[in-house]
PDB file of C-alpha atoms in Angstrom:
ATOM      1  CA  UNK D   1       0.041  -0.116  -0.062  1.00 48.00           C
ATOM      2  CA  UNK D   2       1.250   3.541  -1.110  1.00 47.00           C
ATOM      3  CA  UNK D   3       1.329   5.769   2.070  1.00 50.00           C
ATOM      4  CA  UNK D   4       0.523   9.437   2.172  1.00 52.00           C
ATOM      5  CA  UNK D   5       1.219  11.265  -0.956  1.00 63.00           C
ATOM      6  CA  UNK D   6      -0.150   9.817  -3.855  1.00 91.00           C
ATOM      7  CA  UNK D   7      -2.629   7.071  -2.354  1.00 96.00           C
ATOM      8  CA  UNK D   8      -6.002   6.927  -3.957  1.00 96.00           C
ATOM      9  CA  UNK D   9      -8.732   4.287  -3.249  1.00 97.00           C
ATOM     10  CA  UNK D  10      -8.180   1.509  -5.760  1.00 98.00           C
ATOM     11  CA  UNK D  11     -11.301   1.772  -7.882  1.00 98.00           C
ATOM     12  CA  UNK D  12     -13.171   4.814  -8.716  1.00 98.00           C
ATOM     13  CA  UNK D  13     -16.111   5.544  -5.944  1.00 98.00           C
ATOM     14  CA  UNK D  14     -18.621   5.201  -9.278  1.00 98.00           C
ATOM     15  CA  UNK D  15     -17.186   1.182  -9.649  1.00 98.00           C
ATOM     16  CA  UNK D  16     -17.935   0.973  -6.085  1.00 98.00           C
ATOM     17  CA  UNK D  17     -21.790   2.049  -6.392  1.00 98.00           C
ATOM     18  CA  UNK D  18     -21.826   0.360  -9.531  1.00 98.00           C
ATOM     19  CA  UNK D  19     -20.663  -3.271  -8.285  1.00 98.00           C
ATOM     20  CA  UNK D  20     -22.973  -2.697  -5.169  1.00 98.00           C
ATOM     21  CA  UNK D  21     -25.651  -1.617  -7.853  1.00 98.00           C
ATOM     22  CA  UNK D  22     -24.977  -4.858  -9.747  1.00 98.00           C
ATOM     23  CA  UNK D  23     -24.792  -6.905  -6.396  1.00 98.00           C
ATOM     24  CA  UNK D  24     -28.195  -6.010  -5.446  1.00 98.00           C
ATOM     25  CA  UNK D  25     -29.503  -6.419  -8.877  1.00 98.00           C
ATOM     26  CA  UNK D  26     -32.607  -9.326  -8.935  1.00 98.00           C
ATOM     27  CA  UNK D  27     -30.539 -10.331 -11.627  1.00 97.00           C
ATOM     28  CA  UNK D  28     -27.156 -11.042  -9.793  1.00 98.00           C
ATOM     29  CA  UNK D  29     -29.793 -12.763  -7.088  1.00 97.00           C
ATOM     30  CA  UNK D  30     -30.777 -15.051  -9.289  1.00 97.00           C
ATOM     31  CA  UNK D  31     -27.787 -15.857 -11.346  1.00 97.00           C
ATOM     32  CA  UNK D  32     -25.498 -15.962  -7.524  1.00 97.00           C
ATOM     33  CA  UNK D  33     -28.050 -18.664  -6.083  1.00 97.00           C
ATOM     34  CA  UNK D  34     -27.725 -20.557  -9.977  1.00 97.00           C
ATOM     35  CA  UNK D  35     -24.136 -21.053  -9.309  1.00 97.00           C
ATOM     36  CA  UNK D  36     -23.315 -20.953  -5.125  1.00 97.00           C
ATOM     37  CA  UNK D  37     -27.062 -22.039  -3.534  1.00 96.00           C
ATOM     38  CA  UNK D  38     -27.208 -19.323  -1.701  1.00 96.00           C
ATOM     39  CA  UNK D  39     -28.018 -15.540  -1.623  1.00 97.00           C
ATOM     40  CA  UNK D  40     -24.991 -13.015  -2.713  1.00 98.00           C
ATOM     41  CA  UNK D  41     -22.814 -10.671   0.473  1.00 97.00           C
ATOM     42  CA  UNK D  42     -23.275  -7.124  -0.835  1.00 98.00           C
ATOM     43  CA  UNK D  43     -22.535  -5.373   2.253  1.00 98.00           C
ATOM     44  CA  UNK D  44     -19.161  -5.166   1.947  1.00 98.00           C
ATOM     45  CA  UNK D  45     -19.239  -3.416  -1.250  1.00 98.00           C
ATOM     46  CA  UNK D  46     -21.378  -0.568   0.643  1.00 98.00           C
ATOM     47  CA  UNK D  47     -19.077  -0.081   3.105  1.00 98.00           C
ATOM     48  CA  UNK D  48     -16.356   0.200   0.511  1.00 98.00           C
ATOM     49  CA  UNK D  49     -18.101   2.797  -1.563  1.00 98.00           C
ATOM     50  CA  UNK D  50     -19.015   4.668   2.188  1.00 98.00           C
ATOM     51  CA  UNK D  51     -15.205   4.957   2.547  1.00 98.00           C
ATOM     52  CA  UNK D  52     -14.377   5.902  -0.437  1.00 98.00           C
ATOM     53  CA  UNK D  53     -16.623   8.840  -0.349  1.00 98.00           C
ATOM     54  CA  UNK D  54     -15.182   9.494   2.937  1.00 98.00           C
ATOM     55  CA  UNK D  55     -11.787   9.234   1.084  1.00 97.00           C
ATOM     56  CA  UNK D  56     -12.809  11.862  -1.557  1.00 97.00           C
ATOM     57  CA  UNK D  57     -14.494  14.594   0.979  1.00 97.00           C
ATOM     58  CA  UNK D  58     -12.512  14.173   4.251  1.00 97.00           C
ATOM     59  CA  UNK D  59      -9.020  12.174   3.319  1.00 97.00           C
ATOM     60  CA  UNK D  60     -10.130   9.678   5.677  1.00 96.00           C
ATOM     61  CA  UNK D  61      -7.127   7.949   7.213  1.00 96.00           C
ATOM     62  CA  UNK D  62      -9.765   5.090   8.859  1.00 97.00           C
ATOM     63  CA  UNK D  63     -11.719   5.088   5.099  1.00 97.00           C
ATOM     64  CA  UNK D  64      -8.205   4.602   3.044  1.00 97.00           C
ATOM     65  CA  UNK D  65      -6.786   1.585   6.122  1.00 97.00           C
ATOM     66  CA  UNK D  66     -10.459  -0.241   5.683  1.00 98.00           C
ATOM     67  CA  UNK D  67     -10.391  -0.158   2.026  1.00 98.00           C
ATOM     68  CA  UNK D  68      -6.844  -1.122   1.527  1.00 98.00           C
ATOM     69  CA  UNK D  69      -8.028  -4.019   4.047  1.00 98.00           C
ATOM     70  CA  UNK D  70     -11.624  -5.035   2.139  1.00 98.00           C
ATOM     71  CA  UNK D  71      -9.714  -5.327  -1.459  1.00 98.00           C
ATOM     72  CA  UNK D  72      -6.985  -7.114   0.464  1.00 98.00           C
ATOM     73  CA  UNK D  73      -9.240  -9.621   1.314  1.00 98.00           C
ATOM     74  CA  UNK D  74     -10.381  -9.775  -1.927  1.00 97.00           C
ATOM     75  CA  UNK D  75      -7.248 -10.643  -3.549  1.00 97.00           C
ATOM     76  CA  UNK D  76      -6.785 -13.353  -1.026  1.00 96.00           C
ATOM     77  CA  UNK D  77      -9.906 -14.919  -1.543  1.00 95.00           C
ATOM     78  CA  UNK D  78      -8.933 -15.563  -5.235  1.00 94.00           C
ATOM     79  CA  UNK D  79      -5.789 -16.994  -4.483  1.00 93.00           C
ATOM     80  CA  UNK D  80      -6.261 -19.344  -1.274  1.00 93.00           C
ATOM     81  CA  UNK D  81      -6.811 -22.452  -3.420  1.00 93.00           C
ATOM     82  CA  UNK D  82      -3.558 -24.270  -4.857  1.00 94.00           C
ATOM     83  CA  UNK D  83      -3.411 -23.897  -8.635  1.00 96.00           C
ATOM     84  CA  UNK D  84      -3.369 -27.229 -10.557  1.00 97.00           C
ATOM     85  CA  UNK D  85      -0.583 -26.573 -12.700  1.00 98.00           C
ATOM     86  CA  UNK D  86       2.705 -24.066 -12.807  1.00 97.00           C
ATOM     87  CA  UNK D  87       2.385 -20.888 -14.245  1.00 97.00           C
ATOM     88  CA  UNK D  88       4.476 -20.108 -16.973  1.00 97.00           C
ATOM     89  CA  UNK D  89       6.998 -16.986 -17.215  1.00 96.00           C
ATOM     90  CA  UNK D  90       7.009 -16.455 -20.721  1.00 95.00           C
ATOM     91  CA  UNK D  91       4.072 -17.616 -23.645  1.00 96.00           C
ATOM     92  CA  UNK D  92       5.248 -20.632 -25.258  1.00 96.00           C
ATOM     93  CA  UNK D  93       7.587 -20.550 -28.193  1.00 93.00           C
ATOM     94  CA  UNK D  94       5.747 -21.789 -30.401  1.00 93.00           C
ATOM     95  CA  UNK D  95       2.326 -19.839 -30.281  1.00 96.00           C
ATOM     96  CA  UNK D  96       3.291 -17.361 -32.811  1.00 93.00           C
ATOM     97  CA  UNK D  97       5.641 -19.136 -35.230  1.00 93.00           C
ATOM     98  CA  UNK D  98       3.754 -20.703 -38.701  1.00 91.00           C
ATOM     99  CA  UNK D  99       1.786 -24.026 -38.788  1.00 87.00           C
ATOM    100  CA  UNK D 100       3.501 -27.006 -40.520  1.00 78.00           C
ATOM    101  CA  UNK D 101       3.981 -26.729 -44.013  1.00 66.00           C
ATOM    102  CA  UNK D 102       1.425 -29.635 -45.165  1.00 48.00           C
ATOM    103  CA  UNK D 103      -0.865 -28.229 -42.954  1.00 49.00           C
ATOM    104  CA  UNK D 104      -0.674 -24.806 -45.146  1.00 49.00           C
ATOM    105  CA  UNK D 105      -1.088 -26.669 -47.963  1.00 49.00           C
ATOM    106  CA  UNK D 106      -4.001 -28.579 -47.052  1.00 46.00           C
TER     107      UNK D 106
ATOM    108  CA  UNK X   1      -4.610 -13.250 -24.485  1.00 95.00           C
ATOM    109  CA  UNK X   2      -2.307  -9.688 -25.678  1.00 94.00           C
ATOM    110  CA  UNK X   3      -1.402  -9.144 -22.065  1.00 94.00           C
ATOM    111  CA  UNK X   4      -0.017 -12.913 -21.841  1.00 94.00           C
ATOM    112  CA  UNK X   5       2.096 -12.713 -24.423  1.00 95.00           C
ATOM    113  CA  UNK X   6      -0.209 -14.671 -27.035  1.00 96.00           C
ATOM    114  CA  UNK X   7      -1.673 -11.897 -29.521  1.00 96.00           C
ATOM    115  CA  UNK X   8      -4.424 -13.499 -30.838  1.00 96.00           C
ATOM    116  CA  UNK X   9      -4.191 -13.715 -35.124  1.00 95.00           C
ATOM    117  CA  UNK X  10      -7.708 -15.227 -36.768  1.00 95.00           C
ATOM    118  CA  UNK X  11      -5.967 -16.493 -39.967  1.00 95.00           C
ATOM    119  CA  UNK X  12      -3.156 -17.926 -37.927  1.00 96.00           C
ATOM    120  CA  UNK X  13      -5.218 -19.469 -34.737  1.00 97.00           C
ATOM    121  CA  UNK X  14      -8.210 -20.139 -35.906  1.00 97.00           C
ATOM    122  CA  UNK X  15      -9.258 -22.763 -38.837  1.00 96.00           C
ATOM    123  CA  UNK X  16     -12.808 -23.625 -39.368  1.00 97.00           C
ATOM    124  CA  UNK X  17     -13.844 -27.179 -40.495  1.00 96.00           C
ATOM    125  CA  UNK X  18     -15.642 -30.286 -40.886  1.00 96.00           C
ATOM    126  CA  UNK X  19     -15.987 -32.588 -37.694  1.00 95.00           C
ATOM    127  CA  UNK X  20     -17.460 -35.734 -36.866  1.00 89.00           C
ATOM    128  CA  UNK X  21     -20.421 -36.077 -34.310  1.00 88.00           C
ATOM    129  CA  UNK X  22     -21.473 -33.231 -32.680  1.00 88.00           C
ATOM    130  CA  UNK X  23     -18.314 -31.687 -31.330  1.00 93.00           C
ATOM    131  CA  UNK X  24     -18.413 -27.880 -31.760  1.00 96.00           C
ATOM    132  CA  UNK X  25     -14.823 -27.120 -31.327  1.00 96.00           C
ATOM    133  CA  UNK X  26     -11.328 -27.776 -29.810  1.00 97.00           C
ATOM    134  CA  UNK X  27      -7.779 -26.408 -28.920  1.00 97.00           C
ATOM    135  CA  UNK X  28      -5.340 -28.003 -30.418  1.00 96.00           C
ATOM    136  CA  UNK X  29      -1.948 -27.178 -28.510  1.00 95.00           C
ATOM    137  CA  UNK X  30       0.391 -28.904 -30.386  1.00 94.00           C
ATOM    138  CA  UNK X  31      -0.543 -26.261 -33.377  1.00 95.00           C
ATOM    139  CA  UNK X  32      -2.083 -23.334 -31.037  1.00 96.00           C
ATOM    140  CA  UNK X  33      -5.065 -23.051 -33.304  1.00 97.00           C
ATOM    141  CA  UNK X  34      -8.631 -23.153 -32.331  1.00 98.00           C
ATOM    142  CA  UNK X  35     -10.761 -25.829 -34.236  1.00 97.00           C
ATOM    143  CA  UNK X  36     -14.209 -24.318 -34.945  1.00 98.00           C
ATOM    144  CA  UNK X  37     -16.763 -26.998 -36.284  1.00 97.00           C
ATOM    145  CA  UNK X  38     -18.314 -25.344 -39.295  1.00 96.00           C
ATOM    146  CA  UNK X  39     -20.425 -28.253 -39.495  1.00 96.00           C
ATOM    147  CA  UNK X  40     -21.945 -28.028 -35.734  1.00 96.00           C
ATOM    148  CA  UNK X  41     -21.728 -24.763 -34.997  1.00 96.00           C
ATOM    149  CA  UNK X  42     -25.900 -23.878 -35.178  1.00 92.00           C
ATOM    150  CA  UNK X  43     -26.021 -19.602 -35.131  1.00 95.00           C
ATOM    151  CA  UNK X  44     -24.473 -17.172 -33.725  1.00 96.00           C
ATOM    152  CA  UNK X  45     -24.815 -16.925 -30.134  1.00 94.00           C
ATOM    153  CA  UNK X  46     -23.354 -20.879 -30.139  1.00 96.00           C
ATOM    154  CA  UNK X  47     -20.539 -19.657 -31.791  1.00 97.00           C
ATOM    155  CA  UNK X  48     -19.965 -17.130 -29.227  1.00 96.00           C
ATOM    156  CA  UNK X  49     -19.878 -19.293 -26.417  1.00 96.00           C
ATOM    157  CA  UNK X  50     -17.878 -21.983 -28.326  1.00 97.00           C
ATOM    158  CA  UNK X  51     -15.259 -19.074 -29.148  1.00 98.00           C
ATOM    159  CA  UNK X  52     -15.025 -18.442 -25.982  1.00 97.00           C
ATOM    160  CA  UNK X  53     -15.274 -22.093 -24.267  1.00 98.00           C
ATOM    161  CA  UNK X  54     -12.068 -22.688 -26.798  1.00 98.00           C
ATOM    162  CA  UNK X  55     -10.174 -19.259 -25.969  1.00 98.00           C
ATOM    163  CA  UNK X  56     -10.169 -20.238 -22.466  1.00 98.00           C
ATOM    164  CA  UNK X  57      -8.574 -23.581 -23.284  1.00 98.00           C
ATOM    165  CA  UNK X  58      -5.563 -21.348 -25.275  1.00 98.00           C
ATOM    166  CA  UNK X  59      -5.291 -18.727 -22.383  1.00 98.00           C
ATOM    167  CA  UNK X  60      -4.789 -21.380 -19.752  1.00 98.00           C
ATOM    168  CA  UNK X  61      -1.892 -22.855 -22.691  1.00 98.00           C
ATOM    169  CA  UNK X  62      -0.263 -19.057 -22.646  1.00 97.00           C
ATOM    170  CA  UNK X  63      -0.250 -18.371 -18.950  1.00 97.00           C
ATOM    171  CA  UNK X  64       0.038 -21.809 -17.792  1.00 98.00           C
ATOM    172  CA  UNK X  65       2.429 -25.117 -17.815  1.00 98.00           C
ATOM    173  CA  UNK X  66      -0.716 -27.065 -19.213  1.00 98.00           C
ATOM    174  CA  UNK X  67       0.084 -30.957 -19.751  1.00 97.00           C
ATOM    175  CA  UNK X  68      -2.685 -31.484 -22.238  1.00 97.00           C
ATOM    176  CA  UNK X  69      -1.618 -34.519 -23.297  1.00 96.00           C
ATOM    177  CA  UNK X  70      -0.035 -36.040 -20.325  1.00 96.00           C
ATOM    178  CA  UNK X  71      -2.220 -35.342 -17.277  1.00 97.00           C
ATOM    179  CA  UNK X  72      -5.789 -35.505 -17.106  1.00 98.00           C
ATOM    180  CA  UNK X  73      -5.990 -33.356 -14.073  1.00 98.00           C
ATOM    181  CA  UNK X  74      -4.764 -30.706 -16.539  1.00 98.00           C
ATOM    182  CA  UNK X  75      -7.179 -31.367 -19.176  1.00 98.00           C
ATOM    183  CA  UNK X  76      -9.739 -31.850 -16.182  1.00 98.00           C
ATOM    184  CA  UNK X  77      -8.952 -28.091 -15.271  1.00 98.00           C
ATOM    185  CA  UNK X  78      -9.113 -26.399 -17.947  1.00 98.00           C
ATOM    186  CA  UNK X  79     -12.335 -27.826 -19.323  1.00 98.00           C
ATOM    187  CA  UNK X  80     -14.173 -27.197 -15.976  1.00 98.00           C
ATOM    188  CA  UNK X  81     -12.868 -23.218 -15.993  1.00 98.00           C
ATOM    189  CA  UNK X  82     -14.026 -23.487 -19.846  1.00 98.00           C
ATOM    190  CA  UNK X  83     -17.585 -24.903 -18.712  1.00 98.00           C
ATOM    191  CA  UNK X  84     -17.729 -22.712 -16.171  1.00 98.00           C
ATOM    192  CA  UNK X  85     -16.327 -19.417 -17.948  1.00 98.00           C
ATOM    193  CA  UNK X  86     -17.834 -19.211 -21.448  1.00 97.00           C
ATOM    194  CA  UNK X  87     -21.946 -19.546 -20.751  1.00 94.00           C
ATOM    195  CA  UNK X  88     -21.835 -23.477 -21.552  1.00 94.00           C
ATOM    196  CA  UNK X  89     -24.054 -23.320 -18.459  1.00 95.00           C
ATOM    197  CA  UNK X  90     -25.980 -20.598 -18.003  1.00 93.00           C
ATOM    198  CA  UNK X  91     -29.915 -21.278 -17.045  1.00 93.00           C
ATOM    199  CA  UNK X  92     -31.061 -20.548 -20.644  1.00 92.00           C
ATOM    200  CA  UNK X  93     -28.834 -23.262 -21.978  1.00 92.00           C
ATOM    201  CA  UNK X  94     -29.531 -26.259 -19.566  1.00 93.00           C
ATOM    202  CA  UNK X  95     -33.067 -24.861 -19.916  1.00 93.00           C
ATOM    203  CA  UNK X  96     -32.903 -25.786 -23.712  1.00 92.00           C
ATOM    204  CA  UNK X  97     -30.851 -29.030 -23.127  1.00 94.00           C
ATOM    205  CA  UNK X  98     -34.212 -30.081 -20.491  1.00 93.00           C
ATOM    206  CA  UNK X  99     -31.915 -30.070 -17.778  1.00 91.00           C
ATOM    207  CA  UNK X 100     -33.708 -28.326 -15.131  1.00 91.00           C
ATOM    208  CA  UNK X 101     -32.557 -27.231 -11.804  1.00 91.00           C
ATOM    209  CA  UNK X 102     -31.821 -23.818  -9.718  1.00 93.00           C
ATOM    210  CA  UNK X 103     -30.312 -23.883  -6.823  1.00 91.00           C
ATOM    211  CA  UNK X 104     -26.022 -24.990  -7.451  1.00 93.00           C
ATOM    212  CA  UNK X 105     -27.220 -26.404 -10.796  1.00 95.00           C
ATOM    213  CA  UNK X 106     -24.579 -24.389 -12.920  1.00 96.00           C
ATOM    214  CA  UNK X 107     -21.518 -26.625 -10.617  1.00 97.00           C
ATOM    215  CA  UNK X 108     -23.409 -29.480 -11.643  1.00 97.00           C
ATOM    216  CA  UNK X 109     -23.718 -28.435 -15.328  1.00 97.00           C
ATOM    217  CA  UNK X 110     -19.784 -27.644 -15.333  1.00 98.00           C
ATOM    218  CA  UNK X 111     -18.999 -31.217 -13.565  1.00 98.00           C
ATOM    219  CA  UNK X 112     -20.913 -33.065 -15.998  1.00 97.00           C
ATOM    220  CA  UNK X 113     -19.729 -30.928 -18.912  1.00 97.00           C
ATOM    221  CA  UNK X 114     -16.620 -30.965 -18.191  1.00 98.00           C
ATOM    222  CA  UNK X 115     -16.036 -35.320 -18.088  1.00 98.00           C
ATOM    223  CA  UNK X 116     -18.473 -35.011 -21.474  1.00 97.00           C
ATOM    224  CA  UNK X 117     -15.724 -33.007 -23.260  1.00 96.00           C
ATOM    225  CA  UNK X 118     -12.812 -34.993 -21.750  1.00 97.00           C
ATOM    226  CA  UNK X 119     -14.345 -37.860 -22.914  1.00 97.00           C
ATOM    227  CA  UNK X 120     -14.592 -36.625 -26.571  1.00 94.00           C
ATOM    228  CA  UNK X 121     -10.516 -36.036 -26.331  1.00 94.00           C
ATOM    229  CA  UNK X 122      -8.912 -38.949 -23.847  1.00 95.00           C
ATOM    230  CA  UNK X 123      -9.682 -42.708 -24.843  1.00 96.00           C
ATOM    231  CA  UNK X 124     -10.145 -43.193 -21.073  1.00 97.00           C
ATOM    232  CA  UNK X 125     -13.198 -44.299 -18.876  1.00 97.00           C
ATOM    233  CA  UNK X 126     -16.085 -42.003 -17.639  1.00 97.00           C
ATOM    234  CA  UNK X 127     -14.758 -43.455 -13.683  1.00 98.00           C
ATOM    235  CA  UNK X 128     -11.274 -41.694 -14.623  1.00 98.00           C
ATOM    236  CA  UNK X 129     -12.542 -38.758 -16.094  1.00 98.00           C
ATOM    237  CA  UNK X 130     -14.850 -38.574 -13.041  1.00 98.00           C
ATOM    238  CA  UNK X 131     -12.106 -38.984 -10.602  1.00 98.00           C
ATOM    239  CA  UNK X 132     -10.061 -35.752 -12.060  1.00 98.00           C
ATOM    240  CA  UNK X 133     -12.979 -33.783 -12.458  1.00 98.00           C
ATOM    241  CA  UNK X 134     -13.481 -34.007  -8.787  1.00 98.00           C
ATOM    242  CA  UNK X 135      -9.905 -33.133  -7.588  1.00 98.00           C
ATOM    243  CA  UNK X 136      -9.801 -30.636  -9.319  1.00 98.00           C
ATOM    244  CA  UNK X 137     -12.765 -29.195  -9.054  1.00 98.00           C
ATOM    245  CA  UNK X 138     -12.647 -26.649  -5.823  1.00 97.00           C
ATOM    246  CA  UNK X 139      -9.260 -25.027  -7.647  1.00 97.00           C
ATOM    247  CA  UNK X 140     -10.654 -25.043 -11.004  1.00 98.00           C
ATOM    248  CA  UNK X 141     -14.178 -23.745 -10.659  1.00 98.00           C
ATOM    249  CA  UNK X 142     -12.832 -21.110  -8.788  1.00 97.00           C
ATOM    250  CA  UNK X 143      -9.979 -19.604 -10.891  1.00 97.00           C
ATOM    251  CA  UNK X 144     -11.771 -17.033 -12.691  1.00 97.00           C
ATOM    252  CA  UNK X 145      -8.869 -15.595 -14.961  1.00 97.00           C
ATOM    253  CA  UNK X 146      -8.971 -13.318 -16.492  1.00 97.00           C
ATOM    254  CA  UNK X 147     -12.085 -12.165 -15.622  1.00 97.00           C
ATOM    255  CA  UNK X 148     -12.054 -12.276 -11.483  1.00 96.00           C
ATOM    256  CA  UNK X 149     -15.886 -13.538 -12.047  1.00 97.00           C
ATOM    257  CA  UNK X 150     -18.156 -15.746 -13.663  1.00 98.00           C
ATOM    258  CA  UNK X 151     -19.010 -13.221 -16.753  1.00 97.00           C
ATOM    259  CA  UNK X 152     -23.050 -14.428 -16.952  1.00 96.00           C
ATOM    260  CA  UNK X 153     -23.825 -11.639 -19.373  1.00 95.00           C
ATOM    261  CA  UNK X 154     -22.376  -8.692 -21.365  1.00 95.00           C
ATOM    262  CA  UNK X 155     -22.781  -6.338 -18.377  1.00 97.00           C
ATOM    263  CA  UNK X 156     -20.324  -8.628 -16.314  1.00 98.00           C
ATOM    264  CA  UNK X 157     -17.893  -9.129 -19.046  1.00 97.00           C
ATOM    265  CA  UNK X 158     -18.007  -5.372 -19.296  1.00 98.00           C
ATOM    266  CA  UNK X 159     -17.492  -4.507 -15.605  1.00 98.00           C
ATOM    267  CA  UNK X 160     -14.383  -7.455 -15.947  1.00 98.00           C
ATOM    268  CA  UNK X 161     -12.595  -5.579 -18.920  1.00 98.00           C
ATOM    269  CA  UNK X 162     -12.713  -2.223 -17.229  1.00 98.00           C
ATOM    270  CA  UNK X 163     -11.179  -4.319 -13.571  1.00 98.00           C
ATOM    271  CA  UNK X 164      -8.809  -5.398 -16.372  1.00 97.00           C
ATOM    272  CA  UNK X 165      -7.994  -1.729 -17.691  1.00 97.00           C
ATOM    273  CA  UNK X 166      -7.851  -0.393 -14.215  1.00 97.00           C
ATOM    274  CA  UNK X 167      -5.070  -3.064 -12.498  1.00 97.00           C
ATOM    275  CA  UNK X 168      -2.404  -0.701 -12.489  1.00 97.00           C
ATOM    276  CA  UNK X 169      -4.418   1.742 -10.098  1.00 97.00           C
ATOM    277  CA  UNK X 170      -5.774  -1.673  -8.485  1.00 98.00           C
ATOM    278  CA  UNK X 171      -2.688  -3.592  -7.203  1.00 97.00           C
ATOM    279  CA  UNK X 172      -0.663   0.119  -6.959  1.00 97.00           C
ATOM    280  CA  UNK X 173      -3.095   1.084  -4.080  1.00 97.00           C
ATOM    281  CA  UNK X 174      -3.548  -1.878  -1.751  1.00 95.00           C
TER     282      UNK X 174
END
């Protein structure tokens, strides 16, 4: 986290509002129930929106801390499962190579 | 794909062919090519879904060491992700297949379609395919790269793309 000068919320406040609105929509309820079998939890988006606005209006250190903690938790949640495969350091060497000649001739 | 170093060129990375059976498409890792079965793709919506499905395989091939031919768990993982993230298992598509279910049905569909996809390309038993899917499901179902979420429709896809464009600001401020 970049402290003090230069820090800004990880997402613009209008994005937090859009995510909260989407989360609370009937359509998202249906999608979430269909995938997870339970209702979605949208409260954290509302808290993040409030923190974002608090930062914009008052440059609140507590708002900054709260937002960072919330987003780090989101990132951690995406990384909690061990990957099945090893990630590459560079893309496959043959991705851009031309196709074998016999295939081109067909 | 471009960001991962695998910019996609339509002429090089796509091939429209006639296919056996009712297979809609495939990803050939040995040639880095997506095959679209022109005799089995029914309409534009189906085409969109098949292209998305195969691009997820291509994305996995680009970002990871996927042992497509020697590790059925790797194949299973990519098939789980493709079924999960392409729209294959949307409520509407399942209803059209006369598979009725609501609560958590998406996961049932993803498992079943991943198994079918594995059996279409590997000469193994259904039990072996099922075991592989079961072993990798928890990890691979929750891997939503590159979207960060399941893109149920254009709104979700738009939000996912917005997050991708915002990634530098995001990671430098958390």
